[in-house]
N, CA, C and O atoms as a MOPAC input file, in Angstrom:
PM7 MOZYME 1SCF
protein

 N      0.81400 1    -1.20800 1     0.00000 1
 C      0.00100 1    -0.00300 1     0.00200 1
 C      0.85500 1     1.26800 1     0.00100 1
 O      0.55000 1     2.17200 1    -0.77700 1
 N      1.92300 1     1.39800 1     0.83600 1
 C      2.73600 1     2.61800 1     0.80000 1
 C      3.35200 1     2.86400 1    -0.56200 1
 O      3.50500 1     4.01400 1    -0.97300 1
 N      3.71500 1     1.78300 1    -1.28100 1
 C      4.28400 1     1.93400 1    -2.61500 1
 C      3.25600 1     2.54900 1    -3.55500 1
 O      3.59900 1     3.42700 1    -4.34600 1
 N      2.00900 1     2.10800 1    -3.48600 1
 C      0.94900 1     2.63400 1    -4.35200 1
 C      0.71900 1     4.12300 1    -4.06500 1
 O      0.51700 1     4.90800 1    -4.99200 1
 N      0.74700 1     4.51000 1    -2.79600 1
 C      0.57100 1     5.91900 1    -2.43400 1
 C      1.74000 1     6.73700 1    -2.96100 1
 O      1.54700 1     7.84000 1    -3.47200 1
 N      2.94600 1     6.20600 1    -2.84000 1
 C      4.13500 1     6.91600 1    -3.33000 1
 C      4.09400 1     7.08100 1    -4.84000 1
 O      4.42200 1     8.14900 1    -5.35600 1
 N      3.69400 1     6.03700 1    -5.55100 1
 C      3.60100 1     6.11700 1    -7.01800 1
 C      2.52700 1     7.12000 1    -7.40600 1
 O      2.74200 1     7.91800 1    -8.31900 1
 N      1.37800 1     7.10400 1    -6.74200 1
 C      0.31300 1     8.07200 1    -7.03500 1
 C      0.80900 1     9.49400 1    -6.78900 1
 O      0.58500 1    10.38000 1    -7.61400 1
 N      1.47400 1     9.71400 1    -5.66800 1
 C      1.97800 1    11.05100 1    -5.34700 1
 C      3.00800 1    11.51700 1    -6.38500 1
 O      2.99800 1    12.67600 1    -6.80000 1
 N      3.89600 1    10.60400 1    -6.80100 1
 C      4.93200 1    10.95400 1    -7.78000 1
 C      4.30600 1    11.38400 1    -9.09800 1
 O      4.71400 1    12.39100 1    -9.67700 1
 N      3.32300 1    10.63200 1    -9.57900 1
 C      2.73400 1    10.93200 1   -10.87900 1
 C      1.68800 1    12.03500 1   -10.83000 1
 O      1.36200 1    12.60600 1   -11.87100 1
 N      1.15400 1    12.35400 1    -9.66200 1
 C      0.15400 1    13.41700 1    -9.57800 1
 C      0.76700 1    14.75600 1    -9.18400 1
 O      0.09500 1    15.78400 1    -9.26800 1
 N      2.01500 1    14.76800 1    -8.76000 1
 C      2.70000 1    15.99900 1    -8.38200 1
 C      3.05300 1    16.78600 1    -9.64400 1
 O      3.56000 1    16.21000 1   -10.60700 1
 N      2.79200 1    18.09000 1    -9.65100 1
 C      3.16100 1    18.86700 1   -10.83800 1
 C      4.65700 1    18.74800 1   -11.11000 1
 O      5.46300 1    18.67100 1   -10.18300 1
 N      5.01500 1    18.73300 1   -12.38000 1
 C      6.43400 1    18.57800 1   -12.72000 1
 C      7.25300 1    19.79200 1   -12.31300 1
 O      6.74400 1    20.91300 1   -12.27500 1
 N      8.53100 1    19.56000 1   -12.00700 1
 C      9.43500 1    20.65700 1   -11.64300 1
 C      9.99700 1    21.29600 1   -12.90600 1
 O     10.45000 1    20.59300 1   -13.81000 1
 N      9.97200 1    22.58900 1   -12.97100 1
 C     10.54500 1    23.31000 1   -14.09800 1
 C     11.84400 1    23.97900 1   -13.65300 1
 O     12.01200 1    24.28600 1   -12.47300 1
 N     12.75400 1    24.20400 1   -14.58300 1
 C     14.05800 1    24.78800 1   -14.22200 1
 C     13.93600 1    26.26900 1   -13.83500 1
 O     13.11700 1    27.00400 1   -14.38500 1
 N     14.75200 1    26.67400 1   -12.90100 1
 C     14.91700 1    28.08700 1   -12.53700 1
 C     16.41000 1    28.36800 1   -12.61700 1
 O     17.20800 1    27.60300 1   -12.07600 1
 N     16.80100 1    29.44500 1   -13.27900 1
 C     18.23700 1    29.67300 1   -13.45000 1
 C     18.95000 1    29.99400 1   -12.14500 1
 O     18.39000 1    30.61400 1   -11.24200 1
 N     20.19000 1    29.55700 1   -12.07500 1
 C     21.08200 1    29.90500 1   -10.98100 1
 C     21.95500 1    31.04400 1   -11.49200 1
 O     22.78700 1    30.83500 1   -12.37500 1
 N     21.77600 1    32.24400 1   -10.95100 1
 C     22.52000 1    33.41400 1   -11.38700 1
 C     23.50400 1    33.77700 1   -10.27400 1
 O     23.11800 1    33.95500 1    -9.11800 1
 N     24.78000 1    33.88300 1   -10.64300 1
 C     25.82000 1    34.21800 1    -9.66900 1
 C     26.77600 1    35.24500 1   -10.25800 1
 O     26.92600 1    35.35700 1   -11.47400 1
 N     27.42200 1    35.99400 1    -9.36100 1
 C     28.45600 1    36.92900 1    -9.77000 1
 C     29.41500 1    37.10800 1    -8.60000 1
 O     28.98300 1    37.30100 1    -7.46400 1
 N     30.68800 1    37.04400 1    -8.87100 1
 C     31.73200 1    37.21200 1    -7.84000 1
 C     31.46000 1    36.35200 1    -6.61500 1
 O     31.65900 1    36.80200 1    -5.48700 1
 N     31.00800 1    35.12300 1    -6.82300 1
 C     30.75900 1    34.18900 1    -5.73000 1
 C     29.45800 1    34.43000 1    -4.97400 1
 O     29.18100 1    33.73700 1    -3.99500 1
 N     28.65300 1    35.40200 1    -5.40900 1
 C     27.38100 1    35.70100 1    -4.74900 1
 C     26.21800 1    35.20400 1    -5.59500 1
 O     26.26700 1    35.23100 1    -6.82500 1
 N     25.18100 1    34.75400 1    -4.92000 1
 C     23.95700 1    34.36500 1    -5.61900 1
 C     23.10900 1    35.61200 1    -5.87400 1
 O     22.96600 1    36.46700 1    -5.00000 1
 N     22.55500 1    35.70200 1    -7.07200 1
 C     21.69900 1    36.82600 1    -7.45400 1
 C     20.25300 1    36.31700 1    -7.42700 1
 O     19.94500 1    35.33000 1    -8.09500 1
 N     19.34500 1    36.98000 1    -6.65600 1
 C     17.96300 1    36.51900 1    -6.62000 1
 C     17.30200 1    36.64900 1    -7.98400 1
 O     17.50300 1    37.63400 1    -8.69300 1
 N     16.50900 1    35.63900 1    -8.34300 1
 C     15.84100 1    35.58600 1    -9.62800 1
 C     14.33200 1    35.55800 1    -9.41600 1
 O     13.81600 1    34.71800 1    -8.67900 1
 N     13.63100 1    36.48100 1   -10.06700 1
 C     12.17000 1    36.49700 1   -10.03500 1
 C     11.66600 1    35.56400 1   -11.12700 1
 O     12.13100 1    35.60400 1   -12.26600 1
 N     10.72400 1    34.74300 1   -10.76300 1
 C     10.15400 1    33.79800 1   -11.71400 1
 C      8.87200 1    34.35600 1   -12.30100 1
 O      7.99700 1    34.83600 1   -11.58000 1
 N      8.77500 1    34.28700 1   -13.61000 1
 C      7.56400 1    34.74000 1   -14.30100 1
 C      6.68600 1    33.56000 1   -14.67800 1
 O      6.73100 1    32.50700 1   -14.04200 1
 N      5.90300 1    33.74300 1   -15.69900 1
 C      5.01400 1    32.68300 1   -16.18200 1
 C      5.82000 1    31.53400 1   -16.77200 1
 O      6.92700 1    31.72000 1   -17.27700 1
 N      5.23500 1    30.34100 1   -16.69500 1
 C      5.88500 1    29.16700 1   -17.29400 1
 C      4.86400 1    28.09200 1   -17.59000 1
 O      3.77500 1    28.06400 1   -17.01700 1
 N      5.24000 1    27.20400 1   -18.50100 1
 C      4.50700 1    25.97500 1   -18.76400 1
 C      5.52600 1    24.85000 1   -18.74900 1
 O      6.62900 1    24.99100 1   -19.27700 1
 N      5.14600 1    23.71700 1   -18.13100 1
 C      6.07500 1    22.60800 1   -18.02600 1
 C      5.28900 1    21.32000 1   -18.01300 1
 O      4.28700 1    21.22000 1   -17.30600 1
 N      5.71800 1    20.33200 1   -18.77600 1
 C      5.04100 1    19.02700 1   -18.78200 1
 C      6.01100 1    17.95200 1   -18.37000 1
 O      7.16000 1    17.91600 1   -18.81100 1
 N      5.52500 1    17.08000 1   -17.51900 1
 C      6.31500 1    15.94400 1   -17.04600 1
 C      5.79700 1    14.66900 1   -17.67600 1
 O      5.12300 1    14.69400 1   -18.70600 1
 N      6.12000 1    13.55900 1   -17.04500 1
 C      5.75100 1    12.25500 1   -17.58600 1
 C      4.23200 1    12.09400 1   -17.73200 1
 O      3.74800 1    11.70800 1   -18.79500 1
 N      3.48600 1    12.38900 1   -16.66800 1
 C      2.03100 1    12.20400 1   -16.70800 1
 C      1.24000 1    13.45300 1   -16.32600 1
 O      0.01700 1    13.40000 1   -16.20400 1
 N      1.92700 1    14.56300 1   -16.14100 1
 C      1.18500 1    15.76800 1   -15.77700 1
 C      1.83400 1    16.98100 1   -16.42200 1
 O      2.98800 1    16.94900 1   -16.85100 1
 N      1.05900 1    18.03800 1   -16.47500 1
 C      1.54900 1    19.29000 1   -17.04600 1
 C      0.97900 1    20.44400 1   -16.24100 1
 O     -0.04000 1    20.30100 1   -15.56600 1
 N      1.64400 1    21.58400 1   -16.31700 1
 C      1.20900 1    22.72700 1   -15.53600 1
 C      1.60700 1    24.01500 1   -16.26000 1
 O      2.72100 1    24.13100 1   -16.76900 1
 N      0.70000 1    24.96300 1   -16.29900 1
 C      1.00100 1    26.31400 1   -16.77000 1
 C      0.63700 1    27.27500 1   -15.63800 1
 O     -0.43600 1    27.17100 1   -15.04300 1
 N      1.52600 1    28.19600 1   -15.35600 1
 C      1.31300 1    29.18100 1   -14.29800 1
 C      1.52400 1    30.56000 1   -14.91400 1
 O      2.56700 1    30.83500 1   -15.50700 1
 N      0.52700 1    31.41600 1   -14.76600 1
 C      0.62700 1    32.78900 1   -15.27000 1
 C      0.88400 1    33.73200 1   -14.10600 1
 O      0.13700 1    33.75600 1   -13.12800 1
 N      1.95300 1    34.50900 1   -14.22900 1
 C      2.27100 1    35.54500 1   -13.24700 1
 C      2.23700 1    36.87100 1   -13.99000 1
 O      2.87000 1    37.03000 1   -15.03400 1
 N      1.50800 1    37.79800 1   -13.45000 1
 C      1.26700 1    39.04700 1   -14.16700 1
 C      2.20500 1    40.14000 1   -13.65000 1
 O      2.22100 1    40.45800 1   -12.46100 1
 N      2.97700 1    40.70000 1   -14.56700 1
 C      3.83100 1    41.84800 1   -14.31900 1
 C      3.56400 1    42.85100 1   -15.42400 1
 O      3.22700 1    42.46600 1   -16.54400 1
 N      3.71200 1    44.13900 1   -15.12300 1
 C      3.48100 1    45.13800 1   -16.16300 1
 C      4.55200 1    45.06800 1   -17.24200 1
 O      4.26300 1    45.30500 1   -18.41500 1
 N      5.77600 1    44.74800 1   -16.86500 1
 C      6.88100 1    44.58900 1   -17.81200 1
 C      8.05000 1    43.95100 1   -17.06500 1
 O      7.96200 1    43.75200 1   -15.85300 1
 N      9.14300 1    43.62700 1   -17.76100 1
 C     10.28400 1    43.00600 1   -17.08500 1
 C     10.89400 1    43.86400 1   -15.97100 1
 O     11.44000 1    43.31800 1   -15.01200 1
 N     10.81100 1    45.19000 1   -16.07800 1
 C     11.32900 1    46.06300 1   -15.00500 1
 C     10.54300 1    45.79300 1   -13.71900 1
 O     11.12900 1    45.66200 1   -12.64400 1
 N      9.21600 1    45.71100 1   -13.83600 1
 C      8.36100 1    45.40600 1   -12.69000 1
 C      8.72200 1    44.03900 1   -12.10700 1
 O      8.77100 1    43.87300 1   -10.88800 1
 N      8.97000 1    43.08000 1   -12.96200 1
 C      9.33200 1    41.73500 1   -12.52800 1
 C     10.68900 1    41.75500 1   -11.80200 1
 O     10.85700 1    41.09300 1   -10.77800 1
 N     11.63800 1    42.50600 1   -12.33200 1
 C     12.96100 1    42.60100 1   -11.72700 1
 C     12.97100 1    43.29300 1   -10.38200 1
 O     13.90300 1    43.11900 1    -9.59800 1
 N     11.92400 1    44.08900 1   -10.10300 1
 C     11.83400 1    44.81000 1    -8.83400 1
 C     11.36600 1    43.94000 1    -7.66700 1
 O     11.22700 1    44.43400 1    -6.54800 1
 N     11.12500 1    42.66500 1    -7.91200 1
 C     10.71700 1    41.77000 1    -6.82200 1
 C     11.81100 1    41.66500 1    -5.76900 1
 O     11.52900 1    41.41500 1    -4.59700 1
 N     13.05800 1    41.85400 1    -6.18600 1
 C     14.19200 1    41.77800 1    -5.26900 1
 C     15.05700 1    43.02000 1    -5.43800 1
 O     15.08000 1    43.64000 1    -6.50100 1
 N     15.76200 1    43.36800 1    -4.37500 1
 C     16.70500 1    44.49500 1    -4.45500 1
 C     17.80100 1    44.14700 1    -5.45700 1
 O     18.22500 1    42.99400 1    -5.53400 1
 N     18.26400 1    45.13600 1    -6.22600 1
 C     19.34900 1    44.86500 1    -7.18000 1
 C     20.62200 1    44.41400 1    -6.45200 1
 O     20.94000 1    44.89500 1    -5.36400 1
 N     21.31900 1    43.50200 1    -7.06700 1
 C     22.60100 1    43.02800 1    -6.55700 1
 C     23.68100 1    43.98900 1    -7.04400 1
 O     23.76100 1    44.28000 1    -8.23700 1
 N     24.51600 1    44.48500 1    -6.12000 1
 C     25.57500 1    45.41800 1    -6.49700 1
 C     26.70400 1    44.68300 1    -7.19500 1
 O     27.17200 1    43.64200 1    -6.73400 1
 N     27.13500 1    45.25200 1    -8.33000 1
 C     28.23200 1    44.68000 1    -9.09700 1
 C     29.17300 1    45.78600 1    -9.54000 1
 O     28.81700 1    46.96500 1    -9.54200 1
 N     30.36900 1    45.38900 1    -9.91100 1
 C     31.35400 1    46.33000 1   -10.45700 1
 C     31.13200 1    46.46300 1   -11.96200 1
 O     30.55300 1    45.56900 1   -12.57900 1
 N     31.57600 1    47.54600 1   -12.55200 1
 C     31.47900 1    47.68500 1   -14.00900 1
 C     32.18500 1    46.51700 1   -14.69800 1
 O     33.26800 1    46.09900 1   -14.28800 1
 N     31.55600 1    46.00800 1   -15.74100 1
 C     32.12300 1    44.94600 1   -16.58000 1
 C     32.35100 1    43.63000 1   -15.82600 1
 O     33.17600 1    42.81600 1   -16.24100 1
 N     31.63000 1    43.42100 1   -14.73100 1
 C     31.74400 1    42.19300 1   -13.93800 1
 C     30.99600 1    41.04900 1   -14.62200 1
 O     29.91600 1    41.26500 1   -15.17100 1
 N     31.55000 1    39.84000 1   -14.59700 1
 C     30.89900 1    38.67100 1   -15.18300 1
 C     29.72500 1    38.22600 1   -14.33300 1
 O     29.79200 1    38.20700 1   -13.10400 1
 N     28.65200 1    37.87100 1   -15.01400 1
 C     27.44500 1    37.34200 1   -14.36800 1
 C     27.14000 1    35.99800 1   -15.03300 1
 O     26.95600 1    35.93000 1   -16.24800 1
 N     27.08900 1    34.95200 1   -14.24700 1
 C     26.84300 1    33.60500 1   -14.76200 1
 C     25.35700 1    33.27400 1   -14.68400 1
 O     24.72300 1    33.50600 1   -13.65500 1
 N     24.80400 1    32.73900 1   -15.75600 1
 C     23.39500 1    32.32600 1   -15.80900 1
 C     23.36500 1    30.87300 1   -16.27500 1
 O     23.66500 1    30.57500 1   -17.43100 1
 N     22.99300 1    29.95800 1   -15.34600 1
 C     22.98600 1    28.54300 1   -15.67900 1
 C     21.68100 1    27.89700 1   -15.22900 1
 O     21.11200 1    28.25400 1   -14.19700 1
 N     21.22500 1    26.94600 1   -16.02200 1
 C     20.02700 1    26.21300 1   -15.68300 1
 C     20.33200 1    24.83200 1   -15.10700 1
 O     19.44400 1    23.98100 1   -15.06000 1
 N     21.52400 1    24.60300 1   -14.68300 1
 C     21.88500 1    23.34100 1   -14.03800 1
 C     21.73900 1    22.15700 1   -14.95700 1
 O     22.28800 1    22.15300 1   -16.05800 1
 N     21.00300 1    21.14700 1   -14.52000 1
 C     20.91700 1    19.89200 1   -15.25600 1
 C     19.93200 1    19.94700 1   -16.41500 1
 O     19.79000 1    18.96300 1   -17.14000 1
 N     19.25000 1    21.07200 1   -16.60800 1
 C     18.29400 1    21.18500 1   -17.70900 1
 C     18.62200 1    22.42200 1   -18.54400 1
 O     17.84800 1    23.37900 1   -18.55700 1
 N     19.77700 1    22.41300 1   -19.25300 1
 C     20.12200 1    23.59000 1   -20.05000 1
 C     19.02900 1    23.85500 1   -21.09900 1
 O     18.47600 1    22.92400 1   -21.68400 1
 N     18.74400 1    25.09800 1   -21.31500 1
 C     17.70100 1    25.47800 1   -22.25300 1
 C     18.12400 1    25.16300 1   -23.68900 1
 O     19.29700 1    25.27500 1   -24.04700 1
 N     17.15100 1    24.77200 1   -24.49400 1
 C     17.42200 1    24.56400 1   -25.91200 1
 C     17.54600 1    25.92100 1   -26.62400 1
 O     18.36200 1    26.09800 1   -27.52900 1
 N     16.72400 1    26.85300 1   -26.19100 1
 C     16.77100 1    28.22000 1   -26.70500 1
 C     16.68900 1    29.16800 1   -25.52700 1
 O     15.90700 1    28.96000 1   -24.59900 1
 N     17.50400 1    30.21500 1   -25.57200 1
 C     17.45800 1    31.20000 1   -24.49400 1
 C     17.78400 1    32.56200 1   -25.06000 1
 O     18.67300 1    32.70800 1   -25.89800 1
 N     17.04800 1    33.56300 1   -24.58700 1
 C     17.27700 1    34.95200 1   -24.99300 1
 C     17.34200 1    35.79000 1   -23.73000 1
 O     16.55000 1    35.60100 1   -22.80700 1
 N     18.28500 1    36.71200 1   -23.69400 1
 C     18.40900 1    37.62900 1   -22.55800 1
 C     18.34300 1    39.05800 1   -23.08500 1
 O     19.02400 1    39.42900 1   -24.04100 1
 N     17.49300 1    39.84800 1   -22.42200 1
 C     17.38000 1    41.26700 1   -22.75200 1
 C     17.77700 1    42.09000 1   -21.54100 1
 O     17.56000 1    41.67900 1   -20.40100 1
 N     18.35500 1    43.24100 1   -21.79100 1
 C     18.71900 1    44.18100 1   -20.72800 1
 C     17.71500 1    45.33900 1   -20.79000 1
 O     17.54600 1    45.96900 1   -21.83400 1
 N     17.06000 1    45.60700 1   -19.67200 1
 C     16.06900 1    46.68700 1   -19.57700 1
 C     16.56300 1    47.74600 1   -18.59500 1
 O     17.22800 1    47.42900 1   -17.60900 1
 N     16.23400 1    48.99800 1   -18.87200 1
 C     16.49900 1    50.08600 1   -17.93200 1
 C     15.22300 1    50.87600 1   -17.74000 1
 O     14.29100 1    50.76000 1   -18.53600 1
 N     15.17100 1    51.68800 1   -16.67900 1
 C     13.93900 1    52.39600 1   -16.28900 1
 C     13.27700 1    53.20400 1   -17.39700 1
 O     12.04900 1    53.28000 1   -17.44900 1
 N     14.06300 1    53.80700 1   -18.28300 1
 C     13.44900 1    54.65500 1   -19.30600 1
 C     12.83500 1    53.84100 1   -20.45100 1
 O     12.39900 1    54.40400 1   -21.45400 1
 N     12.80500 1    52.51500 1   -20.29300 1
 C     12.17100 1    51.67200 1   -21.29900 1
 C     13.11200 1    51.16700 1   -22.37500 1
 O     12.69300 1    50.42800 1   -23.26500 1
 N     14.37700 1    51.55500 1   -22.30600 1
 C     15.34100 1    51.09700 1   -23.30800 1
 C     15.59400 1    49.61100 1   -23.13100 1
 O     15.82200 1    49.14400 1   -22.01500 1
 N     15.55400 1    48.87300 1   -24.21900 1
 C     15.75700 1    47.43200 1   -24.19400 1
 C     16.79600 1    47.07800 1   -25.25300 1
 O     16.78700 1    47.61700 1   -26.35900 1
 N     17.69100 1    46.16100 1   -24.89200 1
 C     18.59400 1    45.62100 1   -25.90900 1
 C     18.83800 1    44.15500 1   -25.63300 1
 O     18.92600 1    43.72400 1   -24.48400 1
 N     18.94800 1    43.38800 1   -26.72200 1
 C     19.24200 1    41.95200 1   -26.57600 1
 C     20.72400 1    41.80400 1   -26.26200 1
 O     21.57000 1    42.49200 1   -26.83300 1
 N     21.01500 1    40.90300 1   -25.35100 1
 C     22.37600 1    40.68400 1   -24.87800 1
 C     23.00500 1    39.51600 1   -25.63200 1
 O     22.37700 1    38.47700 1   -25.83800 1
 N     24.25900 1    39.71000 1   -26.03700 1
 C     25.02700 1    38.62100 1   -26.62600 1
 C     25.40000 1    37.66200 1   -25.50000 1
 O     26.17600 1    38.00900 1   -24.60900 1
 N     24.85600 1    36.48300 1   -25.54500 1
 C     24.98700 1    35.51400 1   -24.45600 1
 C     25.93200 1    34.40500 1   -24.87900 1
 O     25.58900 1    33.57700 1   -25.72300 1
 N     27.12800 1    34.39000 1   -24.29000 1
 C     28.12400 1    33.37900 1   -24.64200 1
 C     28.61500 1    32.66900 1   -23.39300 1
 O     28.83000 1    33.28600 1   -22.35000 1
 N     28.78700 1    31.36000 1   -23.51700 1
 C     29.33200 1    30.54200 1   -22.43300 1
 C     28.59900 1    30.76000 1   -21.11100 1
 O     29.22300 1    30.75800 1   -20.05000 1
 N     27.29300 1    30.94400 1   -21.16800 1
 C     26.46400 1    31.09900 1   -19.96200 1
 C     26.85800 1    32.32300 1   -19.13600 1
 O     26.64000 1    32.34200 1   -17.92400 1
 N     27.43100 1    33.33700 1   -19.76900 1
 C     27.83400 1    34.54600 1   -19.03200 1
 C     27.40800 1    35.80200 1   -19.76300 1
 O     27.37000 1    35.84600 1   -20.99200 1
 N     27.08600 1    36.82600 1   -18.98200 1
 C     26.88400 1    38.17100 1   -19.50400 1
 C     27.82400 1    39.08600 1   -18.72000 1
 O     28.24900 1    38.75600 1   -17.61400 1
 N     28.13100 1    40.20700 1   -19.29400 1
 C     28.99600 1    41.16600 1   -18.62400 1
 C     28.14300 1    42.35000 1   -18.17100 1
 O     27.29500 1    42.83000 1   -18.92300 1
 N     28.36300 1    42.81500 1   -16.94900 1
 C     27.66400 1    43.99700 1   -16.45800 1
 C     28.10900 1    45.19900 1   -17.29700 1
 O     29.24200 1    45.23700 1   -17.77600 1
 N     27.22400 1    46.17100 1   -17.47300 1
 C     27.61100 1    47.36200 1   -18.22100 1
 C     28.72100 1    48.13900 1   -17.51600 1
 O     28.99000 1    47.92500 1   -16.33400 1
 N     29.34800 1    49.02500 1   -18.24400 1
 C     30.38200 1    49.89100 1   -17.68700 1
 C     29.74200 1    51.07900 1   -16.97500 1
 O     30.24800 1    51.55900 1   -15.96100 1
 N     28.60600 1    51.55100 1   -17.53100 1
 C     27.92700 1    52.72900 1   -16.98200 1
 C     27.19500 1    52.37400 1   -15.67900 1
 O     26.56300 1    51.32300 1   -15.57200 1
 N     27.29600 1    53.27900 1   -14.69300 1
 C     26.59000 1    53.08900 1   -13.42800 1
 C     25.09400 1    53.13400 1   -13.65400 1
 O     24.60800 1    53.80200 1   -14.56600 1
 N     24.36100 1    52.40700 1   -12.79900 1
 C     22.91200 1    52.42500 1   -12.90000 1
 C     22.31400 1    51.06800 1   -12.53600 1
 O     23.02500 1    50.11100 1   -12.22900 1
 N     20.98200 1    51.02000 1   -12.58000 1
 C     20.24300 1    49.79200 1   -12.28500 1
 C     19.78100 1    49.18500 1   -13.61200 1
 O     19.23600 1    49.87600 1   -14.47300 1
 N     20.01000 1    47.88900 1   -13.75500 1
 C     19.67300 1    47.16500 1   -14.97300 1
 C     18.88400 1    45.91100 1   -14.61200 1
 O     19.19400 1    45.23500 1   -13.63100 1
 N     17.86900 1    45.60900 1   -15.40400 1
 C     17.09700 1    44.37500 1   -15.23100 1
 C     17.39800 1    43.49300 1   -16.43200 1
 O     17.36300 1    43.94100 1   -17.57800 1
 N     17.69500 1    42.22300 1   -16.14700 1
 C     17.92300 1    41.24700 1   -17.19600 1
 C     16.72600 1    40.31400 1   -17.24700 1
 O     16.35800 1    39.69200 1   -16.25000 1
 N     16.12300 1    40.22700 1   -18.43300 1
 C     14.92100 1    39.43800 1   -18.65100 1
 C     15.29800 1    38.23000 1   -19.50300 1
 O     15.83300 1    38.37600 1   -20.60200 1
 N     15.01200 1    37.03300 1   -18.98000 1
 C     15.39700 1    35.78100 1   -19.64300 1
 C     14.14400 1    35.06100 1   -20.10600 1
 O     13.19800 1    34.89200 1   -19.33700 1
 N     14.13700 1    34.63600 1   -21.36300 1
 C     13.11000 1    33.71100 1   -21.84700 1
 C     13.83700 1    32.44900 1   -22.28300 1
 O     14.86600 1    32.51400 1   -22.95700 1
 N     13.29500 1    31.29600 1   -21.89300 1
 C     13.96300 1    30.03100 1   -22.18900 1
 C     12.93300 1    28.99100 1   -22.61100 1
 O     11.78900 1    29.00000 1   -22.15700 1
 N     13.37300 1    28.09500 1   -23.49300 1
 C     12.50800 1    27.02600 1   -23.97700 1
 C     13.24200 1    25.69400 1   -23.93600 1
 O     14.43900 1    25.60100 1   -24.20800 1
 N     12.47300 1    24.66700 1   -23.58400 1
 C     12.93000 1    23.29500 1   -23.57000 1
 C     11.89000 1    22.48200 1   -24.30400 1
 O     10.82400 1    23.00200 1   -24.63600 1
 N     12.17300 1    21.21200 1   -24.56700 1
 C     11.15400 1    20.37200 1   -25.20000 1
 C      9.97000 1    20.16200 1   -24.24900 1
 O      8.85400 1    19.90100 1   -24.69800 1
 N     10.21500 1    20.27700 1   -22.91800 1
 C      9.13800 1    20.09100 1   -21.92500 1
 C      8.33800 1    21.35600 1   -21.65400 1
 O      7.28100 1    21.28000 1   -21.02700 1
 N      8.80100 1    22.50900 1   -22.10300 1
 C      8.04600 1    23.72000 1   -21.82800 1
 C      8.88600 1    24.98400 1   -21.97400 1
 O      9.89200 1    25.00300 1   -22.68300 1
 N      8.45100 1    26.03900 1   -21.28800 1
 C      9.14400 1    27.32000 1   -21.38100 1
 C      8.94000 1    28.11600 1   -20.09600 1
 O      8.12200 1    27.75100 1   -19.25100 1
 N      9.68400 1    29.19500 1   -19.95900 1
 C      9.54900 1    30.04800 1   -18.78400 1
 C     10.24500 1    31.37500 1   -19.00800 1
 O     11.04900 1    31.52900 1   -19.92800 1
 N      9.92100 1    32.33100 1   -18.15000 1
 C     10.63700 1    33.60300 1   -18.18100 1
 C     11.00000 1    34.01500 1   -16.77300 1
 O     10.31300 1    33.67400 1   -15.80900 1
 N     12.10100 1    34.76200 1   -16.66700 1
 C     12.71500 1    35.07900 1   -15.38700 1
 C     13.33400 1    36.45800 1   -15.48300 1
 O     13.56500 1    36.96300 1   -16.58100 1
 N     13.60800 1    37.07400 1   -14.33000 1
 C     14.26500 1    38.37900 1   -14.32600 1
 C     15.14400 1    38.51100 1   -13.07900 1
 O     14.84000 1    37.95600 1   -12.02300 1
 N     16.23500 1    39.25600 1   -13.22700 1
 C     17.05500 1    39.61800 1   -12.08600 1
 C     17.58100 1    41.03100 1   -12.32200 1
 O     17.66700 1    41.49100 1   -13.46000 1
 N     17.93000 1    41.70700 1   -11.23800 1
 C     18.38500 1    43.08100 1   -11.37200 1
 C     19.75700 1    43.26900 1   -10.71600 1
 O     20.09100 1    42.63300 1    -9.71700 1
 N     20.52700 1    44.16100 1   -11.31500 1
 C     21.84200 1    44.50000 1   -10.77300 1
 C     21.95600 1    46.01700 1   -10.70000 1
 O     21.25000 1    46.74600 1   -11.39700 1
 N     22.86100 1    46.47300 1    -9.84200 1
 C     23.19700 1    47.89300 1    -9.81300 1
 C     24.69700 1    48.01800 1    -9.97700 1
 O     25.47400 1    47.54600 1    -9.14700 1
 N     25.08600 1    48.66100 1   -11.06000 1
 C     26.51300 1    48.88200 1   -11.29000 1
 C     26.91300 1    50.09100 1   -10.47400 1
 O     26.34600 1    51.17200 1   -10.63200 1
 N     27.89000 1    49.91000 1    -9.60000 1
 C     28.34000 1    50.99400 1    -8.70000 1
 C     29.65400 1    51.55200 1    -9.19200 1
 O     30.20400 1    52.46800 1    -8.58000 1

């Protein structure tokens, strides 16, 4: 009987979707999770989280202080994304796509607060995420 309950719980539990691990200079950077859809072996789940824009999403956590041109690592651990896009947003609405190489982005040289908006896709689903930094 305990085995049957365990099997039922395993297959009825919503599947786990990846959340990026963002680090810089040995520090963890908090990541806000947006909407996502993910399907597992026998179940699927879509969760909608409403934000006015990526800047609003990035404001869920205080910006992490970084130095100009500091490396920021963005990794999805054991479930690397098949497709991933990163955009840099600033308060005045300016957006630019970031050249993403070797799972790293470089902080800007100019001082200020920046929000990085990530969209990622896997064969099991997709998701979007945001984190913010302040270049000092």
